[in-house]
Short mmCIF file of C-alpha atoms in Angstrom, two decimals:
data_model
loop_
_atom_site.label_atom_id
_atom_site.label_comp_id
_atom_site.label_asym_id
_atom_site.label_seq_id
_atom_site.Cartn_x
_atom_site.Cartn_y
_atom_site.Cartn_z
CA MET A 1 0.00 0.00 0.00
CA ASN A 2 1.27 3.48 -0.91
CA VAL A 3 2.05 5.29 2.36
CA TYR A 4 0.57 8.43 0.82
CA SER A 5 -2.65 6.89 -0.52
CA SER A 6 -6.05 8.04 0.73
CA THR A 7 -6.54 4.69 2.53
CA SER A 8 -3.23 4.89 4.37
CA PRO A 9 -3.23 5.59 8.12
CA ASN A 10 -0.61 8.23 7.30
CA ALA A 11 -2.89 10.08 4.87
CA ASN A 12 -4.52 12.38 7.40
CA ARG A 13 -1.19 13.30 8.92
CA LEU A 14 0.28 14.05 5.51
CA HIS A 15 -2.70 16.24 4.68
CA ASP A 16 -2.10 18.24 7.86
CA ARG A 17 1.57 18.66 6.97
CA LEU A 18 0.69 19.87 3.48
CA LEU A 19 -1.86 22.26 4.95
CA LYS A 20 0.84 23.69 7.20
CA ALA A 21 3.11 24.17 4.18
CA VAL A 22 0.36 26.04 2.33
CA GLU A 23 -0.02 28.36 5.31
CA SER A 24 3.69 29.21 5.12
CA ALA A 25 3.42 29.73 1.36
CA THR A 26 0.84 32.48 1.79
CA SER A 27 3.48 34.74 3.36
CA ALA A 28 5.00 35.36 -0.08
CA PRO A 29 4.81 38.92 -1.45
CA SER A 30 2.39 40.01 -4.17
CA SER A 31 1.53 43.25 -5.96
CA HIS A 32 -0.85 45.33 -3.83
CA ASN A 33 -0.93 42.29 -1.51
CA THR A 34 -3.55 40.73 -3.79
CA GLN A 35 -2.45 37.17 -2.87
CA PRO A 36 -3.48 35.87 -6.32
CA TRP A 37 -3.18 32.16 -5.66
CA LYS A 38 -5.23 29.06 -4.91
CA PHE A 39 -4.03 25.68 -3.66
CA GLU A 40 -5.51 22.22 -3.99
CA ILE A 41 -4.30 19.39 -1.76
CA LEU A 42 -4.64 16.00 -3.47
CA GLN A 43 -3.35 13.00 -1.49
CA ASP A 44 0.42 13.22 -2.04
CA ARG A 45 0.56 16.51 -3.90
CA ILE A 46 -0.34 20.19 -3.92
CA GLU A 47 -1.46 22.03 -7.02
CA LEU A 48 -0.85 25.77 -7.29
CA HIS A 49 -3.37 27.76 -9.33
CA ALA A 50 -3.41 31.39 -10.40
CA ASP A 51 -6.45 33.20 -8.98
CA ARG A 52 -7.14 35.59 -11.84
CA SER A 53 -10.15 37.06 -10.06
CA ARG A 54 -7.50 39.00 -8.13
CA ARG A 55 -5.56 40.23 -11.15
CA LEU A 56 -4.61 43.88 -11.78
CA PRO A 57 -5.55 44.56 -15.42
CA ILE A 58 -4.29 48.16 -15.47
CA VAL A 59 -0.86 47.87 -13.86
CA ASP A 60 -0.30 44.22 -14.82
CA PRO A 61 -2.23 43.53 -18.05
CA MET A 62 -0.18 40.46 -19.00
CA ASP A 63 -0.41 38.95 -15.48
CA ARG A 64 3.38 39.03 -15.33
CA ALA A 65 3.57 40.28 -11.73
CA LEU A 66 0.75 37.93 -10.75
CA THR A 67 2.71 34.97 -12.07
CA ILE A 68 5.94 36.11 -10.41
CA SER A 69 4.06 36.32 -7.10
CA CYS A 70 2.84 32.76 -7.61
CA GLY A 71 6.42 31.69 -8.32
CA ALA A 72 7.44 33.17 -4.97
CA THR A 73 4.66 31.34 -3.14
CA LEU A 74 5.72 28.13 -4.93
CA ASP A 75 9.23 28.49 -3.54
CA HIS A 76 7.88 29.24 -0.05
CA LEU A 77 5.73 26.12 -0.34
CA CYS A 78 8.60 23.83 -1.33
CA LEU A 79 10.83 25.27 1.36
CA ALA A 80 8.19 24.62 4.01
CA MET A 81 7.72 21.05 2.79
CA HIS A 82 11.47 20.40 2.79
CA CYS A 83 11.80 21.70 6.35
CA ASP A 84 8.99 19.37 7.39
CA GLY A 85 10.96 16.43 6.04
CA LEU A 86 9.19 16.05 2.70
CA SER A 87 11.11 15.81 -0.56
CA THR A 88 9.40 17.37 -3.57
CA MET A 89 9.16 16.92 -7.30
CA VAL A 90 7.93 20.10 -9.00
CA ARG A 91 6.27 20.23 -12.41
CA VAL A 92 5.78 23.77 -13.68
CA LEU A 93 2.83 24.42 -16.03
CA PRO A 94 2.08 20.68 -16.22
CA GLU A 95 -1.07 20.98 -18.37
CA SER A 96 -0.87 23.18 -21.47
CA GLU A 97 -4.67 23.23 -21.77
CA ASN A 98 -4.96 24.66 -18.23
CA PRO A 99 -2.77 27.78 -17.97
CA ASP A 100 -4.13 28.59 -14.51
CA LEU A 101 -2.50 25.44 -13.13
CA LEU A 102 0.94 26.89 -12.56
CA ALA A 103 2.64 24.05 -10.71
CA ARG A 104 2.16 20.58 -9.30
CA VAL A 105 4.27 19.75 -6.23
CA ILE A 106 4.47 16.01 -5.52
CA VAL A 107 5.76 14.47 -2.31
CA SER A 108 8.50 12.15 -3.53
CA GLY A 109 9.82 10.79 -0.24
CA PRO A 110 11.63 11.92 2.91
CA HIS A 111 13.97 14.89 3.01
CA ILE A 112 16.66 16.06 5.39
CA PRO A 113 16.66 19.87 5.25
CA SER A 114 19.98 21.67 4.97
CA ASP A 115 21.04 24.41 7.37
CA GLU A 116 20.47 26.92 4.57
CA GLU A 117 16.93 25.69 3.99
CA ARG A 118 16.19 25.97 7.70
CA MET A 119 17.65 29.48 7.76
CA MET A 120 15.40 30.59 4.92
CA TYR A 121 12.33 28.83 6.29
CA ASP A 122 12.80 30.58 9.62
CA ALA A 123 12.89 33.89 7.73
CA ILE A 124 9.44 33.40 6.15
CA PRO A 125 7.38 34.90 9.02
CA LYS A 126 9.96 37.66 9.55
CA ARG A 127 10.05 39.01 6.00
CA ARG A 128 8.40 42.36 5.37
CA THR A 129 8.13 44.82 2.51
CA ASN A 130 9.75 47.81 4.21
CA ARG A 131 8.98 51.20 2.66
CA ALA A 132 10.89 53.15 5.32
CA PRO A 133 14.24 54.86 4.60
CA PHE A 134 17.29 52.61 4.95
CA LYS A 135 20.52 53.18 6.82
CA GLU A 136 23.64 53.89 4.77
CA GLU A 137 25.32 50.57 5.57
CA PRO A 138 26.93 48.47 2.82
CA ILE A 139 25.57 45.04 1.96
CA ASP A 140 27.72 42.06 2.99
CA PRO A 141 29.66 40.90 -0.14
CA GLN A 142 28.98 37.24 0.69
CA VAL A 143 25.24 37.88 0.70
CA LYS A 144 25.52 39.48 -2.74
CA THR A 145 27.47 36.49 -4.03
CA ASP A 146 24.83 34.12 -2.67
CA TRP A 147 22.09 36.19 -4.31
CA LEU A 148 23.80 35.80 -7.66
CA HIS A 149 23.81 32.03 -7.16
CA ASP A 150 20.12 32.09 -6.18
CA ALA A 151 19.27 33.92 -9.40
CA ALA A 152 21.42 31.70 -11.62
CA GLU A 153 19.92 28.56 -10.08
CA HIS A 154 16.55 29.64 -11.48
CA ARG A 155 17.94 30.81 -14.84
CA CYS A 156 17.58 34.47 -13.92
CA TRP A 157 20.08 37.31 -13.98
CA LEU A 158 20.67 39.82 -11.22
CA ASP A 159 22.34 43.21 -11.48
CA MET A 160 23.17 45.08 -8.29
CA THR A 161 24.45 48.63 -8.02
CA GLU A 162 25.79 50.68 -5.14
CA ASP A 163 27.05 53.38 -7.50
CA LYS A 164 25.31 56.69 -6.74
CA GLU A 165 25.33 57.86 -10.36
CA GLU A 166 23.66 54.64 -11.49
CA GLN A 167 21.17 54.87 -8.64
CA HIS A 168 20.38 58.44 -9.67
CA ALA A 169 19.71 57.31 -13.24
CA ILE A 170 17.40 54.54 -12.02
CA ALA A 171 15.69 57.02 -9.69
CA ASP A 172 14.96 59.17 -12.75
CA LEU A 173 12.99 56.26 -14.23
CA ILE A 174 11.17 55.63 -10.95
CA ASP A 175 10.31 59.33 -10.76
CA TYR A 176 8.89 59.34 -14.29
CA GLY A 177 7.03 56.09 -13.67
CA ASP A 178 5.34 57.50 -10.57
CA ARG A 179 4.15 60.58 -12.44
CA LYS A 180 2.98 58.56 -15.44
CA GLN A 181 0.99 56.10 -13.33
CA ALA A 182 -0.58 58.66 -11.00
CA SER A 183 -1.78 60.73 -13.96
CA ASN A 184 -3.81 57.71 -15.12
CA LYS A 185 -7.29 57.75 -13.56
CA ALA A 186 -7.78 54.02 -14.21
CA PHE A 187 -4.50 53.24 -12.42
CA ARG A 188 -5.54 55.31 -9.40
CA HIS A 189 -8.93 53.61 -9.21
CA GLU A 190 -7.36 50.15 -9.41
CA LEU A 191 -4.82 50.96 -6.71
CA ALA A 192 -7.50 52.47 -4.45
CA GLN A 193 -9.43 49.19 -4.50
CA TRP A 194 -6.56 47.55 -2.63
CA VAL A 195 -5.90 50.29 -0.06
CA HIS A 196 -7.78 50.29 3.24
CA SER A 197 -7.72 51.80 6.70
CA ASN A 198 -5.56 50.47 9.50
CA ASN A 199 -8.65 49.20 11.31
CA SER A 200 -10.17 47.40 8.35
CA PRO A 201 -11.00 43.70 8.84
CA ARG A 202 -9.75 42.92 5.33
CA THR A 203 -7.17 40.16 5.05
CA ASP A 204 -5.70 41.33 1.75
CA GLY A 205 -4.59 44.62 0.23
CA MET A 206 -2.53 47.35 1.82
CA PRO A 207 -3.47 48.91 5.16
CA GLY A 208 -2.41 52.52 5.58
CA TYR A 209 0.35 51.62 8.04
CA SER A 210 2.20 49.76 5.28
CA HIS A 211 2.79 53.19 3.71
CA GLY A 212 3.50 54.97 6.99
CA PHE A 213 -0.01 56.39 7.60
CA GLY A 214 -1.49 56.69 11.07
CA ASP A 215 -5.01 55.50 11.90
CA LEU A 216 -6.73 58.80 11.08
CA ALA A 217 -4.90 59.43 7.80
CA SER A 218 -5.44 55.83 6.71
CA ARG A 219 -9.23 56.36 6.77
CA PHE A 220 -8.96 58.83 3.89
CA GLY A 221 -6.23 57.07 1.90
CA ARG A 222 -8.53 55.38 -0.62
CA ILE A 223 -10.40 58.60 -1.43
CA MET A 224 -7.18 60.58 -1.82
CA ILE A 225 -5.56 57.97 -4.05
CA ARG A 226 -8.60 57.64 -6.28
CA THR A 227 -9.39 61.35 -6.59
CA PHE A 228 -6.14 63.27 -6.91
CA ASP A 229 -3.02 63.12 -9.07
CA TRP A 230 -0.41 62.58 -6.36
CA GLY A 231 2.41 61.75 -8.76
CA ASP A 232 4.70 64.67 -7.94
CA GLY A 233 4.73 63.93 -4.22
CA GLN A 234 5.18 60.19 -4.66
CA ALA A 235 7.92 60.72 -7.22
CA ALA A 236 9.87 62.96 -4.85
CA LYS A 237 9.48 60.46 -2.00
CA ASP A 238 10.49 57.45 -4.08
CA ARG A 239 13.46 59.29 -5.56
CA GLN A 240 14.73 60.00 -2.06
CA LEU A 241 14.24 56.37 -1.04
CA ALA A 242 15.97 54.99 -4.14
CA GLU A 243 18.93 57.36 -4.04
CA GLY A 244 19.31 56.95 -0.28
CA SER A 245 19.39 53.14 -0.28
CA PRO A 246 22.69 51.28 0.00
CA MET A 247 21.86 49.15 -3.03
CA LEU A 248 19.41 48.79 -5.90
CA ALA A 249 18.96 45.43 -7.60
CA VAL A 250 17.29 44.44 -10.86
CA MET A 251 16.30 40.82 -11.40
CA GLY A 252 15.44 39.69 -14.90
CA THR A 253 15.08 36.79 -17.29
CA ASN A 254 16.22 35.99 -20.82
CA GLU A 255 12.66 35.20 -21.89
CA ASP A 256 9.38 36.93 -21.11
CA THR A 257 7.09 33.93 -20.70
CA PRO A 258 4.96 32.49 -17.89
CA GLN A 259 7.59 29.83 -17.23
CA ALA A 260 10.28 32.52 -16.92
CA TRP A 261 8.04 34.57 -14.63
CA ILE A 262 7.51 31.61 -12.32
CA ALA A 263 11.26 31.01 -12.18
CA CYS A 264 11.81 34.68 -11.41
CA GLY A 265 9.35 34.43 -8.53
CA GLN A 266 11.22 31.44 -7.15
CA ALA A 267 14.52 33.32 -7.33
CA LEU A 268 12.90 36.40 -5.80
CA SER A 269 11.68 34.30 -2.87
CA ARG A 270 15.19 33.05 -2.20
CA MET A 271 16.68 36.52 -2.46
CA LEU A 272 14.14 38.03 -0.06
CA LEU A 273 14.41 35.24 2.49
CA ARG A 274 18.21 35.20 2.39
CA GLY A 275 18.26 38.96 2.87
CA THR A 276 15.81 38.74 5.76
CA ALA A 277 17.89 36.02 7.42
CA HIS A 278 20.87 38.40 7.32
CA GLY A 279 18.97 41.29 8.87
CA LEU A 280 18.26 43.15 5.62
CA ASP A 281 15.08 44.82 4.39
CA ALA A 282 13.75 45.31 0.88
CA SER A 283 10.97 47.09 -0.94
CA PHE A 284 9.79 47.01 -4.52
CA MET A 285 10.26 49.95 -6.89
CA ASN A 286 8.75 48.36 -9.98
CA GLN A 287 7.40 51.50 -11.65
CA PRO A 288 10.02 51.38 -14.47
CA ILE A 289 9.01 47.77 -15.14
CA GLU A 290 5.26 48.43 -14.99
CA VAL A 291 5.50 51.29 -17.53
CA ASP A 292 6.43 49.63 -20.83
CA ALA A 293 8.25 52.65 -22.22
CA LEU A 294 10.65 52.56 -19.27
CA ARG A 295 11.28 48.84 -19.01
CA PHE A 296 13.95 48.59 -21.66
CA GLN A 297 15.48 51.89 -20.64
CA LEU A 298 16.10 50.14 -17.32
CA ALA A 299 17.65 47.18 -19.14
CA ASP A 300 19.94 49.55 -21.02
CA LEU A 301 21.02 51.24 -17.79
CA MET A 302 21.91 47.86 -16.32
CA ASP A 303 23.62 46.83 -19.60
CA ASP A 304 21.44 43.74 -20.02
CA ASP A 305 19.78 42.32 -23.13
CA GLY A 306 17.06 40.44 -21.26
CA PHE A 307 13.77 41.38 -19.63
CA PRO A 308 13.80 43.22 -16.28
CA GLN A 309 11.16 41.72 -13.99
CA ILE A 310 11.80 43.10 -10.49
CA LEU A 311 13.43 46.26 -9.12
CA LEU A 312 14.32 46.21 -5.42
CA ARG A 313 16.06 48.52 -3.01
CA TRP A 314 18.00 46.92 -0.17
CA GLY A 315 19.24 48.08 3.21
CA LYS A 316 18.30 48.14 6.88
CA GLY A 317 15.20 50.01 7.99
CA LYS A 318 13.16 50.38 11.14
CA PRO A 319 10.86 47.45 12.03
CA VAL A 320 7.48 47.50 10.27
CA ARG A 321 4.25 45.59 10.82
CA PRO A 322 3.28 42.69 8.56
CA THR A 323 0.51 43.09 6.03
CA PRO A 324 -2.53 40.82 6.48
CA ARG A 325 -2.95 37.41 4.93
CA ARG A 326 -6.08 35.53 3.98
CA PRO A 327 -6.90 32.48 6.09
CA VAL A 328 -5.94 29.20 4.49
CA LYS A 329 -9.57 28.11 4.12
CA GLU A 330 -10.10 30.98 1.65
CA ILE A 331 -7.30 29.92 -0.68
CA LEU A 332 -8.05 26.20 -0.88
CA ILE A 333 -9.88 24.65 -3.79
#
C-alpha cells in the first residue's frame, strides 16, 4: 500500500503537513498584496493555481507580476515542505490546456533539510516589505554572491548597483514612472481598490500603516488615491528612497514567458528570504518595469539584453508591521 494513498493511516497526517506548508506559502509577497493564488491538496501533492479574479488589469495587463508572485509562493511552499521532512518533485505548467494550473508539487519521499533551507524557512514569518528609509550601511559581499547564485539557479540574472550615479539614473525612471501612473485615472482607481484603513477587517490589500499612515490618515487614503493626481509627491518620496538606499537590484530573465516569470518568482523568494535572514530589508520599486516605455530603458542602464522583472532597493530600515494574509480556508480549492 502506498504510504501516501487516501486509505493509508498516514494520509490524514500528511494532509495536515501539506496544509501547514500552504499556510507558510501564503506569506509570499504580491503586488498590492492581492495574494493571487489558490491551492488544492490531493493526497500526495499540492497544485498551485493562479487566482485571476484578483488580477490587476491596469498595472499588470499580461499577469506578469501575478505569475511572479505565484512563483514566490511556490518556492515558499517547497521550502516549508522540505523543512517538514518532505522531498518534492515540481512540475511547472504541467497541463498546457490549463494555464491557470501553474505548478504541481508532488511528495517524492523523505527529506533532510539543509542548514540553509532551515535558515530561509525561519525567515518566512519575519520578511516584510519595508517602505521606510534605509541606513547607509553596505551590503555584505557574501550575501551578494549568494544572491547571484540564487538567481542563476533559477535561470535568472541579477544586477546590483551601489554606485550613486547609477542609482540616480534609475531614480529618474522611478520618478517618471510615478508621475505617469498617478496621472492615469484608471490606475488610481485600481490601486485604491486595494488600499484600506488600519482598522479594516480585510485580510488582503494594503493597510495605511504599510505606507506609513497613522489610523486617522489611513481612513482617507482610498479617497485621496482615487481622486487626486499625487504623482509629484510620490515621485519625490520614491526618488529619495531609491537614491538613499545602499543598493538597488534588478532581477530579470532571458525570456518573457509564464515559465520565466515563475522562475523569477522562485529566485525572488530566495533573495528576499536570504536577505531577511541576514537582517536586511527590501521594498519594490517596480514603476520602471510596470511602464512599458521605461522597461527597456532600465535594461539599457543595467547593460542587459534580457527582460527586467523586479526592481528592489536593499538596506536596513526600522521594524514594520506585517501586512494581512487571507486564512488558508479561503485559498483552498
